[in-house]
Coordinates of C-alpha atoms in Angstrom, one line a residue:
M19 CA -89.6 -156.4 -102.4
F20 CA -87.5 -157.8 -99.5
R21 CA -85.8 -154.4 -99.1
R22 CA -89.2 -152.6 -99.1
K23 CA -90.5 -154.9 -96.3
L24 CA -87.3 -154.5 -94.4
N25 CA -87.5 -150.7 -94.6
L26 CA -91.1 -150.8 -93.4
M27 CA -90.2 -153.0 -90.5
Y28 CA -87.4 -150.6 -89.4
I29 CA -89.9 -147.7 -89.6
T30 CA -92.4 -149.6 -87.5
L31 CA -89.9 -150.5 -84.9
A32 CA -88.5 -147.0 -84.7
V33 CA -92.0 -145.5 -84.2
I34 CA -92.9 -148.0 -81.5
L35 CA -89.7 -147.4 -79.7
C36 CA -90.1 -143.6 -79.9
L37 CA -93.6 -143.7 -78.7
T38 CA -93.0 -146.0 -75.8
Q39 CA -90.0 -144.0 -74.6
L40 CA -91.6 -140.6 -75.2
P41 CA -92.9 -139.9 -71.7
G42 CA -89.5 -140.3 -70.1
T43 CA -87.7 -138.1 -72.7
L44 CA -89.6 -134.9 -72.8
F45 CA -87.9 -132.0 -71.0
A46 CA -88.7 -128.5 -69.8
A47 CA -85.6 -127.2 -71.7
S48 CA -86.5 -125.7 -75.0
A49 CA -83.3 -126.9 -76.7
A50 CA -81.9 -130.5 -76.8
A51 CA -78.9 -131.0 -74.5
N52 CA -76.7 -132.4 -77.1
N53 CA -73.0 -131.7 -77.4
N54 CA -71.7 -128.8 -79.5
S55 CA -69.9 -131.2 -81.9
P56 CA -66.8 -129.0 -82.2
S57 CA -65.0 -132.0 -83.8
S58 CA -67.5 -132.1 -86.7
S59 CA -66.2 -131.4 -90.2
V60 CA -66.3 -127.9 -91.6
D61 CA -67.7 -126.6 -94.9
A62 CA -65.5 -123.6 -95.5
V63 CA -65.6 -121.1 -98.3
L64 CA -62.3 -119.1 -98.8
L65 CA -63.2 -115.8 -100.3
L66 CA -60.4 -113.7 -101.9
D67 CA -60.3 -110.2 -103.4
V68 CA -58.2 -110.6 -106.6
S69 CA -58.6 -107.1 -107.9
N70 CA -55.7 -105.0 -109.2
S71 CA -55.8 -102.9 -106.0
M72 CA -54.5 -105.9 -104.1
K73 CA -51.2 -105.5 -105.9
S74 CA -50.5 -102.7 -103.4
S75 CA -52.5 -103.9 -100.4
D76 CA -51.2 -107.5 -100.8
P77 CA -48.1 -107.4 -103.0
E78 CA -46.7 -110.7 -101.5
Q79 CA -50.1 -112.4 -102.1
L80 CA -50.5 -113.2 -98.4
G81 CA -54.1 -114.0 -99.1
N82 CA -53.2 -116.8 -101.3
E83 CA -50.6 -118.1 -98.8
A84 CA -53.1 -117.9 -96.0
M85 CA -55.7 -119.8 -98.0
K86 CA -53.2 -122.6 -98.6
L87 CA -52.1 -122.6 -95.0
F88 CA -55.8 -122.9 -94.0
V89 CA -56.1 -126.0 -96.3
D90 CA -53.0 -127.6 -94.9
M91 CA -54.1 -127.1 -91.3
L92 CA -57.4 -129.0 -91.8
P93 CA -57.6 -132.5 -90.5
T94 CA -56.5 -135.3 -92.8
Q95 CA -60.0 -136.0 -94.0
G96 CA -63.7 -135.1 -93.6
D97 CA -63.6 -131.3 -94.3
R98 CA -64.8 -129.6 -97.4
V99 CA -63.5 -126.3 -98.9
G100 CA -64.6 -124.1 -101.7
V101 CA -62.9 -121.0 -103.2
V102 CA -64.3 -117.8 -104.6
A103 CA -62.1 -115.3 -106.3
Y104 CA -63.8 -112.0 -107.1
T105 CA -63.3 -108.5 -108.5
D106 CA -66.5 -106.8 -109.4
Q107 CA -67.5 -110.2 -110.8
I108 CA -66.7 -113.8 -110.0
E109 CA -63.4 -114.4 -111.6
R110 CA -63.0 -118.1 -110.6
E111 CA -64.6 -120.4 -108.1
K112 CA -64.5 -123.9 -106.9
A113 CA -67.4 -125.7 -105.3
L114 CA -67.1 -127.3 -101.9
T115 CA -64.7 -130.2 -102.4
G116 CA -63.8 -132.9 -99.9
M117 CA -60.3 -132.8 -98.4
N118 CA -59.8 -136.5 -97.9
S119 CA -56.3 -137.0 -99.1
A120 CA -53.0 -135.2 -99.7
D121 CA -53.8 -135.1 -103.4
D122 CA -57.1 -133.3 -102.7
K123 CA -55.3 -130.6 -100.8
T124 CA -52.5 -130.3 -103.4
E125 CA -55.1 -129.9 -106.2
L126 CA -56.9 -127.1 -104.3
K127 CA -53.7 -125.3 -103.5
N128 CA -52.7 -125.5 -107.2
F129 CA -56.1 -123.9 -108.0
I130 CA -55.3 -121.1 -105.5
D131 CA -51.8 -120.6 -107.1
D132 CA -53.4 -120.1 -110.5
L133 CA -55.7 -117.2 -109.5
N134 CA -55.1 -114.1 -111.5
R135 CA -55.8 -110.4 -110.8
G136 CA -58.5 -108.4 -112.5
P137 CA -59.9 -104.8 -112.5
Y138 CA -62.3 -103.2 -110.1
T139 CA -63.7 -104.5 -106.7
D140 CA -67.1 -105.2 -105.3
I141 CA -67.1 -107.1 -102.0
S142 CA -70.9 -107.8 -102.2
V143 CA -70.4 -109.9 -105.3
G144 CA -68.0 -112.2 -103.5
M145 CA -70.0 -112.4 -100.3
K146 CA -73.2 -113.2 -102.1
E147 CA -71.6 -116.1 -104.0
A148 CA -69.9 -117.5 -100.9
V149 CA -73.3 -117.5 -99.1
N150 CA -74.9 -119.1 -102.1
I151 CA -72.3 -121.9 -102.2
L152 CA -72.9 -122.8 -98.5
Q153 CA -76.7 -122.5 -98.9
D154 CA -76.8 -124.8 -101.9
S155 CA -74.1 -127.3 -100.9
S156 CA -73.4 -127.3 -97.1
Q157 CA -74.0 -130.7 -95.6
Q158 CA -76.2 -131.2 -92.5
G159 CA -73.9 -131.8 -89.5
N160 CA -71.0 -129.9 -90.9
E161 CA -69.9 -126.5 -89.5
P162 CA -70.2 -123.8 -92.2
M163 CA -67.9 -120.8 -92.3
I164 CA -66.5 -118.1 -94.6
V165 CA -63.0 -116.7 -94.5
L166 CA -62.6 -113.4 -96.3
F167 CA -59.2 -112.1 -97.4
A168 CA -59.5 -108.5 -98.6
D169 CA -58.5 -104.8 -98.0
G170 CA -62.1 -103.9 -97.4
N171 CA -62.3 -101.3 -100.2
N172 CA -64.6 -101.2 -103.2
E173 CA -63.6 -99.8 -106.6
L174 CA -66.6 -99.9 -108.9
N175 CA -66.5 -99.7 -112.7
S176 CA -67.9 -96.2 -113.6
N177 CA -69.2 -97.6 -116.9
S178 CA -71.4 -100.3 -115.1
G179 CA -73.9 -97.8 -113.8
R180 CA -73.7 -99.4 -110.4
S181 CA -73.5 -97.0 -107.4
N182 CA -71.7 -97.4 -104.1
S183 CA -75.1 -97.3 -102.3
E184 CA -76.3 -100.2 -104.4
A185 CA -73.2 -102.2 -103.6
D186 CA -73.4 -101.4 -99.9
Q187 CA -77.0 -102.5 -99.8
Q188 CA -76.3 -105.8 -101.5
L189 CA -73.4 -106.4 -99.2
N190 CA -75.6 -105.8 -96.2
E191 CA -78.2 -108.3 -97.7
A192 CA -75.5 -111.0 -98.1
V193 CA -74.2 -110.4 -94.6
Q194 CA -77.7 -110.6 -93.1
Q195 CA -78.3 -113.8 -95.0
A196 CA -75.1 -115.3 -93.6
K197 CA -76.1 -114.2 -90.1
Q198 CA -79.6 -115.8 -90.5
K199 CA -78.1 -119.0 -91.9
G200 CA -75.5 -119.3 -89.2
Y201 CA -72.4 -118.7 -91.4
P202 CA -69.8 -116.9 -89.4
V203 CA -67.5 -114.8 -91.5
Y204 CA -63.8 -114.4 -90.4
T205 CA -62.2 -111.5 -92.1
V206 CA -58.4 -111.1 -92.6
G207 CA -57.5 -107.5 -93.6
L208 CA -54.5 -107.3 -95.9
N209 CA -52.8 -103.9 -95.2
A210 CA -49.4 -103.6 -96.9
D211 CA -50.1 -100.1 -98.2
G212 CA -51.9 -98.8 -95.1
K213 CA -55.2 -98.2 -96.9
L214 CA -57.2 -101.0 -95.2
N215 CA -60.9 -100.3 -94.5
Q216 CA -60.7 -102.1 -91.2
Q217 CA -64.1 -101.0 -90.0
A218 CA -65.9 -102.5 -93.0
L219 CA -64.3 -105.9 -92.5
K220 CA -64.9 -105.7 -88.7
N221 CA -68.6 -105.0 -89.3
I222 CA -69.0 -108.1 -91.5
A223 CA -67.3 -110.3 -88.9
T224 CA -69.1 -108.9 -85.9
E225 CA -72.5 -109.1 -87.6
T226 CA -72.1 -112.8 -88.5
G227 CA -70.5 -114.0 -85.3
G228 CA -67.0 -114.3 -86.7
K229 CA -63.8 -112.5 -85.9
S230 CA -61.7 -109.8 -87.6
F231 CA -57.9 -109.8 -88.1
V232 CA -55.4 -107.5 -89.8
T233 CA -52.0 -108.4 -91.2
S234 CA -49.3 -106.8 -93.4
S235 CA -46.7 -109.5 -92.9
A236 CA -46.4 -113.2 -93.6
D237 CA -45.1 -113.7 -90.1
E238 CA -48.6 -113.1 -88.7
L239 CA -50.5 -115.6 -90.8
P240 CA -50.0 -118.7 -88.7
G241 CA -51.2 -116.9 -85.6
I242 CA -54.2 -115.5 -87.4
L243 CA -55.2 -118.8 -89.0
S244 CA -54.6 -120.5 -85.6
Q245 CA -57.0 -118.1 -83.9
I246 CA -59.7 -118.7 -86.6
F247 CA -59.4 -122.4 -86.0
A248 CA -59.4 -121.9 -82.3
A249 CA -62.6 -119.9 -82.5
H250 CA -64.3 -122.4 -84.8
Q251 CA -63.0 -125.6 -83.3
Q252 CA -63.1 -124.7 -79.6
V253 CA -59.4 -124.9 -79.0
N254 CA -56.8 -122.5 -77.6
V255 CA -53.6 -121.5 -79.4
V256 CA -50.6 -122.8 -77.5
P257 CA -47.7 -120.3 -77.6
V258 CA -44.3 -121.5 -78.8
D259 CA -41.2 -119.3 -78.6
S260 CA -39.8 -117.9 -81.8
I261 CA -36.2 -118.5 -82.7
T262 CA -33.5 -116.9 -84.9
G263 CA -31.8 -119.1 -87.4
N264 CA -28.1 -119.8 -86.9
G265 CA -27.5 -122.3 -89.7
Q266 CA -27.7 -125.2 -87.2
F267 CA -30.5 -127.4 -85.9
Q268 CA -32.1 -125.8 -82.8
D269 CA -34.4 -127.7 -80.4
V270 CA -38.0 -126.6 -79.8
K271 CA -40.1 -128.5 -77.2
I272 CA -43.6 -129.4 -78.3
N273 CA -45.7 -130.7 -75.5
I274 CA -48.6 -133.1 -76.3
P275 CA -50.7 -132.6 -73.2
N276 CA -53.0 -135.7 -73.3
A277 CA -54.1 -138.8 -75.2
S278 CA -57.1 -137.1 -76.8
V279 CA -55.1 -135.0 -79.2
K280 CA -56.1 -136.2 -82.7
E281 CA -53.7 -133.9 -84.6
A282 CA -51.0 -131.4 -83.7
N283 CA -50.4 -128.7 -86.2
I284 CA -47.0 -127.0 -86.0
S285 CA -46.8 -124.0 -88.4
I286 CA -43.3 -122.6 -89.1
M287 CA -43.2 -119.2 -90.8
S288 CA -39.9 -118.2 -92.3
A289 CA -38.7 -116.0 -95.2
Q290 CA -36.2 -118.7 -96.1
K291 CA -36.4 -122.4 -96.4
V292 CA -36.1 -124.4 -93.2
E293 CA -35.2 -128.0 -92.5
V294 CA -36.9 -130.0 -89.7
K295 CA -36.3 -133.1 -87.7
L296 CA -38.5 -134.7 -85.0
K297 CA -38.0 -136.8 -81.9
D298 CA -40.8 -138.5 -79.9
P299 CA -41.0 -138.4 -76.1
S300 CA -38.6 -141.4 -75.8
G301 CA -36.0 -139.5 -77.7
K302 CA -36.3 -141.7 -80.8
E303 CA -36.0 -139.9 -84.1
V304 CA -39.2 -140.0 -86.2
A305 CA -39.0 -139.9 -90.0
V306 CA -40.4 -136.7 -91.6
P307 CA -42.6 -137.3 -93.5
S308 CA -44.0 -140.7 -92.4
D309 CA -47.2 -142.4 -91.4
Q310 CA -47.0 -140.4 -88.2
V311 CA -46.0 -137.1 -89.6
S312 CA -47.0 -135.1 -92.7
V313 CA -45.3 -132.0 -94.0
S314 CA -46.6 -129.3 -96.3
T315 CA -44.6 -126.4 -97.6
S316 CA -45.1 -123.1 -99.5
K317 CA -43.0 -120.1 -100.2
S318 CA -43.6 -118.6 -96.8
Y319 CA -44.4 -121.5 -94.4
S320 CA -44.0 -125.1 -93.5
L321 CA -46.6 -127.1 -91.7
V322 CA -45.7 -130.2 -89.7
K323 CA -48.7 -132.3 -88.7
L324 CA -48.4 -135.0 -86.0
L325 CA -51.1 -137.7 -86.4
K326 CA -52.4 -139.2 -83.2
P327 CA -49.2 -138.2 -81.4
Q328 CA -48.0 -139.9 -78.2
Q329 CA -48.5 -137.9 -75.0
G330 CA -45.4 -136.1 -73.7
D331 CA -42.6 -133.8 -74.8
W332 CA -41.6 -134.0 -78.4
T333 CA -38.5 -132.3 -79.8
L334 CA -38.8 -130.4 -83.0
Q335 CA -35.4 -129.6 -84.5
V336 CA -35.4 -126.6 -86.8
K337 CA -32.5 -125.5 -89.0
G338 CA -32.9 -122.0 -90.6
V339 CA -30.7 -119.5 -92.5
D340 CA -28.5 -117.5 -90.2
Q341 CA -30.3 -114.5 -88.7
D342 CA -33.6 -115.5 -90.2
K343 CA -36.5 -115.0 -87.8
I344 CA -38.6 -118.2 -87.5
D345 CA -42.1 -118.0 -85.9
I346 CA -43.7 -121.2 -84.7
N347 CA -47.3 -121.7 -83.7
L348 CA -49.0 -124.8 -82.3
I349 CA -52.7 -125.8 -82.4
F350 CA -54.4 -129.1 -81.6
N351 CA -57.4 -130.9 -83.1
Y352 CA -59.3 -132.9 -80.4
S353 CA -61.7 -135.8 -80.7
L354 CA -63.7 -134.5 -77.6
E355 CA -67.2 -133.2 -77.2
M356 CA -69.1 -131.9 -74.2
A357 CA -72.5 -133.3 -73.2
L358 CA -75.1 -132.1 -70.7
E359 CA -77.3 -134.6 -68.8
P360 CA -81.0 -133.8 -69.7
I361 CA -82.7 -131.5 -67.2
P362 CA -85.7 -133.1 -65.5
S363 CA -89.1 -132.0 -66.8
K364 CA -90.7 -129.5 -64.4
N365 CA -92.3 -126.1 -64.5
Y366 CA -89.6 -124.2 -62.6
G367 CA -90.0 -121.1 -60.5
K368 CA -88.0 -118.8 -58.3
G369 CA -85.9 -120.7 -55.7
D370 CA -86.1 -124.1 -57.4
K371 CA -82.8 -125.9 -57.6
I372 CA -81.6 -127.8 -60.7
D373 CA -78.9 -130.4 -60.5
I374 CA -76.4 -130.0 -63.3
L375 CA -74.3 -133.0 -64.6
S376 CA -72.0 -132.6 -67.6
Y377 CA -69.4 -134.9 -69.1
L378 CA -66.9 -135.3 -71.9
T379 CA -67.3 -137.8 -74.7
S380 CA -64.8 -139.1 -77.2
N381 CA -66.0 -140.6 -80.5
G382 CA -69.5 -140.8 -79.1
Q383 CA -68.5 -142.6 -75.9
K384 CA -68.5 -141.2 -72.4
L385 CA -64.9 -140.4 -71.3
T386 CA -63.8 -141.9 -68.0
D387 CA -60.0 -141.5 -68.1
A388 CA -59.1 -138.0 -66.8
S389 CA -55.5 -138.5 -67.9
Q390 CA -56.7 -138.1 -71.5
V391 CA -57.7 -134.4 -71.0
G392 CA -55.4 -132.8 -68.5
N393 CA -56.5 -130.4 -65.8
L394 CA -59.9 -129.3 -66.9
K395 CA -62.0 -126.7 -65.0
A396 CA -65.7 -126.2 -65.7
V397 CA -68.3 -123.5 -65.0
L398 CA -72.0 -123.1 -65.7
N399 CA -72.6 -119.9 -67.6
V400 CA -76.1 -118.5 -67.0
K401 CA -77.8 -115.8 -69.0
D402 CA -81.0 -114.2 -67.9
M403 CA -82.9 -113.9 -71.2
D404 CA -85.3 -111.4 -69.8
T405 CA -82.7 -108.9 -68.4
G406 CA -79.5 -109.9 -70.3
A407 CA -77.6 -110.3 -67.0
A408 CA -74.9 -113.0 -67.0
S409 CA -73.6 -115.0 -64.1
Q410 CA -71.5 -118.1 -63.4
V411 CA -71.9 -121.2 -61.2
P412 CA -68.7 -123.1 -60.4
L413 CA -68.8 -126.8 -61.0
T414 CA -66.8 -129.5 -59.3
G415 CA -65.5 -132.6 -61.1
N416 CA -62.9 -135.2 -61.7
G417 CA -61.6 -134.0 -65.1
T418 CA -64.2 -135.7 -67.2
E419 CA -67.5 -135.2 -65.3
F420 CA -68.7 -132.0 -63.7
K421 CA -71.5 -131.4 -61.2
G422 CA -73.2 -128.4 -59.6
T423 CA -76.5 -126.9 -58.7
F424 CA -78.3 -124.0 -60.3
E425 CA -80.8 -122.1 -58.1
V426 CA -83.4 -120.2 -60.1
P427 CA -83.0 -116.6 -59.1
D428 CA -86.3 -115.3 -60.5
N429 CA -89.4 -116.2 -62.6
H430 CA -87.5 -115.6 -65.8
K431 CA -86.1 -117.6 -68.8
Y432 CA -82.5 -118.7 -68.5
Q433 CA -80.0 -119.9 -71.0
L434 CA -77.5 -122.5 -69.6
V435 CA -74.1 -123.4 -71.1
I436 CA -71.4 -125.5 -69.5
R437 CA -67.8 -124.5 -70.4
A438 CA -64.8 -126.7 -69.6
E439 CA -61.3 -125.4 -70.3
E440 CA -57.6 -126.1 -70.0
Q441 CA -54.5 -124.7 -71.6
S442 CA -54.9 -126.1 -75.1
F443 CA -58.6 -126.4 -75.6
Y444 CA -62.1 -125.7 -74.3
R445 CA -65.5 -127.3 -74.9
E446 CA -69.0 -125.9 -74.5
T447 CA -72.4 -127.6 -74.5
T448 CA -75.2 -126.5 -76.7
P449 CA -77.2 -123.7 -75.0
V450 CA -80.3 -125.0 -73.1
T451 CA -83.2 -122.8 -72.1
V452 CA -85.0 -123.2 -68.8
D453 CA -88.4 -121.5 -68.6
A454 CA -89.1 -120.5 -65.0
T455 CA -91.9 -118.0 -65.9
G456 CA -94.7 -120.3 -64.7
G457 CA -93.8 -119.9 -61.0
G458 CA -95.0 -123.4 -60.2
T459 CA -93.3 -126.6 -59.3
G460 CA -95.9 -129.1 -60.7
T461 CA -95.3 -131.5 -63.4
S462 CA -95.6 -130.4 -67.0
G463 CA -98.1 -131.7 -69.4
A464 CA -95.6 -134.1 -70.9
Q465 CA -94.9 -135.6 -67.5
E466 CA -98.6 -135.9 -66.7
A467 CA -99.0 -137.7 -69.9
A468 CA -96.4 -140.2 -68.8
G469 CA -99.0 -141.6 -66.4
L470 CA -101.0 -143.2 -69.3
G471 CA -101.0 -146.9 -69.1
T472 CA -98.8 -149.1 -71.2
M473 CA -101.7 -150.5 -73.1
A474 CA -102.8 -147.0 -74.1
W475 CA -99.4 -146.2 -75.4
I476 CA -99.4 -149.5 -77.4
L477 CA -102.7 -148.6 -79.0
I478 CA -101.5 -145.1 -79.8
A479 CA -98.3 -146.6 -81.3
I480 CA -100.3 -149.0 -83.5
G481 CA -102.6 -146.2 -84.8
V482 CA -99.6 -144.0 -85.6
V483 CA -97.8 -146.9 -87.4
L484 CA -100.9 -147.6 -89.5
V485 CA -101.1 -143.9 -90.5
L486 CA -97.4 -143.7 -91.2
T487 CA -97.5 -146.9 -93.3
G488 CA -100.2 -145.5 -95.5
L489 CA -98.4 -142.3 -95.9
W490 CA -95.2 -144.1 -96.7
F491 CA -96.7 -146.1 -99.5
L492 CA -98.4 -143.0 -100.9
L493 CA -95.2 -140.9 -100.8
R494 CA -93.3 -143.7 -102.4
M495 CA -95.7 -143.9 -105.3
L496 CA -95.5 -140.1 -105.8
K497 CA -91.7 -140.2 -105.6
Q498 CA -91.4 -142.9 -108.3
K499 CA -93.4 -140.7 -110.7
N500 CA -91.6 -137.4 -110.1
R501 CA -88.1 -138.1 -108.7
G502 CA -85.8 -135.1 -108.3
F503 CA -82.1 -134.5 -108.3
V504 CA -79.7 -133.2 -105.7
G505 CA -76.4 -131.5 -105.9
Q506 CA -74.7 -129.7 -108.8
M507 CA -72.6 -130.4 -111.9
V508 CA -69.4 -128.5 -112.4
I509 CA -68.8 -128.1 -116.1
E510 CA -65.6 -127.0 -118.0
I511 CA -65.2 -127.1 -121.8
R512 CA -61.7 -127.7 -123.3
D513 CA -60.9 -126.7 -126.9
E514 CA -58.7 -129.4 -128.2
N515 CA -57.2 -127.2 -131.0
T516 CA -56.0 -124.5 -128.6
G517 CA -55.9 -126.3 -125.3
E518 CA -57.8 -123.4 -123.7
K519 CA -60.4 -124.3 -121.0
S520 CA -63.4 -122.4 -120.0
Y521 CA -64.0 -121.2 -116.4
P522 CA -66.0 -123.7 -114.3
Q523 CA -69.8 -123.4 -114.6
Y524 CA -71.8 -124.6 -111.6
K525 CA -75.2 -126.0 -112.6
K526 CA -77.7 -126.8 -109.9
L527 CA -79.6 -130.0 -110.6
T528 CA -82.5 -129.4 -108.2
T529 CA -84.6 -127.8 -110.9
F530 CA -84.8 -131.0 -112.9
R531 CA -87.3 -133.8 -112.5
G532 CA -87.1 -137.4 -113.8
K533 CA -84.7 -136.9 -116.7
F534 CA -82.6 -134.3 -118.5
N535 CA -79.8 -134.3 -121.1
L536 CA -76.4 -132.7 -121.1
H537 CA -77.3 -130.3 -123.9
Q538 CA -79.8 -128.7 -121.5
L539 CA -77.0 -128.1 -119.0
L540 CA -74.9 -126.5 -121.7
Q541 CA -77.6 -124.0 -122.3
L542 CA -78.6 -125.6 -125.7
A543 CA -75.4 -124.4 -127.4
P544 CA -76.0 -125.3 -131.1
E545 CA -72.4 -126.5 -131.7
L546 CA -72.8 -128.9 -128.8
K547 CA -76.1 -130.4 -130.1
E548 CA -74.7 -134.0 -130.0
T549 CA -74.7 -133.9 -126.2
E550 CA -78.5 -134.4 -126.4
S551 CA -77.7 -138.1 -126.6
I552 CA -76.2 -138.1 -123.1
T553 CA -78.9 -138.2 -120.4
F554 CA -79.2 -138.3 -116.7
T555 CA -81.7 -139.9 -114.4
P556 CA -81.9 -140.0 -110.5
G557 CA -80.2 -142.9 -108.8
N558 CA -80.2 -144.2 -105.2
N559 CA -78.3 -142.6 -102.3
D560 CA -78.0 -139.1 -104.0
R561 CA -76.3 -140.6 -107.0
I562 CA -77.2 -140.1 -110.7
L563 CA -77.2 -142.5 -113.7
I564 CA -75.6 -141.3 -117.0
R565 CA -76.6 -142.9 -120.2
N566 CA -74.8 -142.5 -123.6
H567 CA -77.1 -143.1 -126.6
G568 CA -74.6 -141.6 -129.1
D569 CA -71.0 -141.8 -130.4
S570 CA -69.3 -139.6 -127.8
V571 CA -66.6 -141.3 -125.6
I572 CA -67.1 -141.0 -121.9
E573 CA -64.0 -141.6 -119.7
K574 CA -63.4 -141.8 -115.9
S575 CA -59.9 -141.7 -114.5
G576 CA -58.6 -142.0 -118.1
R577 CA -60.5 -145.2 -118.9
A578 CA -63.5 -145.4 -121.2
I579 CA -66.7 -146.5 -119.6
D580 CA -69.8 -148.2 -121.1
A581 CA -72.7 -146.0 -120.3
S582 CA -75.1 -147.4 -122.9
R583 CA -77.2 -149.1 -120.3
G584 CA -76.5 -146.5 -117.5
Y585 CA -73.5 -145.8 -115.4
E586 CA -73.8 -144.8 -111.7
V587 CA -72.1 -141.5 -110.8
K588 CA -71.5 -140.6 -107.2
S589 CA -70.4 -137.4 -105.5
G590 CA -66.9 -136.4 -106.4
D591 CA -66.8 -138.4 -109.6
R592 CA -65.1 -136.7 -112.6
L593 CA -65.9 -137.6 -116.2
T594 CA -64.6 -136.5 -119.5
I595 CA -66.7 -136.6 -122.7
A596 CA -64.9 -136.3 -126.0
L597 CA -67.3 -135.0 -128.7
R598 CA -67.1 -136.4 -132.2
Q599 CA -68.6 -133.6 -134.3
V600 CA -66.5 -130.7 -132.8
D601 CA -63.0 -130.7 -131.3
K602 CA -64.1 -130.1 -127.8
T603 CA -64.1 -132.1 -124.6
I604 CA -66.6 -131.7 -121.8
L605 CA -65.2 -132.0 -118.3
L606 CA -67.9 -132.9 -115.6
E607 CA -67.7 -133.2 -111.8
Y608 CA -70.7 -134.2 -109.8
L609 CA -71.0 -132.8 -106.3
T610 CA -73.7 -133.2 -103.6

């Protein structure tokens, strides 16, 4: 009861504050002037063609290596990655999984290493599934993206009755859905045999706002992955000279340009194993790995990640096999965002002048120390939405704050974006639209409303609060009677006699209301009837409660749990259920 009253109090206070502040916060711009949040986490689906044709177009399994390098380049926590391996059907897939530890990344890379080849190819099958995963599981505030590794060619099973035109149509539908949802697709064409359908992959990337790349060599992977990160995270790839191994340690300078670098990713691509050492700007040797440095390796690359590195010139020492070519790429992750001061509320017209003020923020706070960002330059990019014409207005600033004036050229609509850039990164504000088609300079309806007296606003606030309170109680009553579920359950079944394990099945829970049992998720398989005694009900904070009314043993992290009265399961929890009547074990993972 206390929590209910407290929630009601919070709602009431929030409504009153919003209403009393409303007159001063309505703007002529049609989009909010928030930052673009480039440092937000990503929800990425890695999509790989695993058909037999890839044995010739990707004999070294560069796609697998690129996927693992992508995982290693991600920040130490916060991002989520899923995997879809396809032929003319989904061979294997893994739902979006949080990359919050080294173990999480290792587990996903092991999953990628275990992918097998299969006959036939149909890109539309993979694209459709990747889009579905993002649509069902992408979290609000995260940046969704798809990275496709393929040769761009279809090879359909003639016995399936499926035509090329049908496959092309379904691919176009999946691409259009990705475009509408804002899922950019970055394509990496694998072209060892020279039979790449580059245009098909380029069309997918262009249509969805991604980029298209081509490679036939492992040497090019770090550069490609760096460019994908650069495009998605608003950073620039910093060139580092390649070296030729001589059997001795060779020094490579790594410059950390400012104090806002959250992570520095140094990818080292070599056909042979390399050894690395590291010295900080003072010349002191830093242990590799350590709390400051993590190292990931695969058969074709090593990735050295500096965590919150000190500004200055670091020395990377690399020892490679004699005459082995060693390529090094550097890319930074920044904890910086770009914000635009709200534009005053007016009906603008030709000749009106709008003062522009933009600034950098770090971890939500306005940045004041220019030494943390280096030599940033900023411009206001203007697009005339009526004619399509683009122009720029130079801005002056001190490195963290930028000012200028935009004079409205005509009675049109204009999109405004501030871009600040230096050598290693750039930042852009969210586009803001200024409507100057009215031709007047009077105040808008919102500003005129601001003239209402304080008492009038208080009365309005009280009335709105009463209405919202009634609706809140009504909705709460309805919710208690018909609560739904969120997320999905990943299910695998292991045969204890043979040790074989089924492919993961992804069961959406959103279709259930109030209560369901495990047998329903298992499609009412007769041999698994005892799972009827295991039920699920909705919990708080997007969690679920599992109850065991039978003899099956439920374990979490290798320990038996007592679920007779209900056990709370949160996102990412993994359970094993050993059945008594048959020699099978159910493996469950709950994801939201």
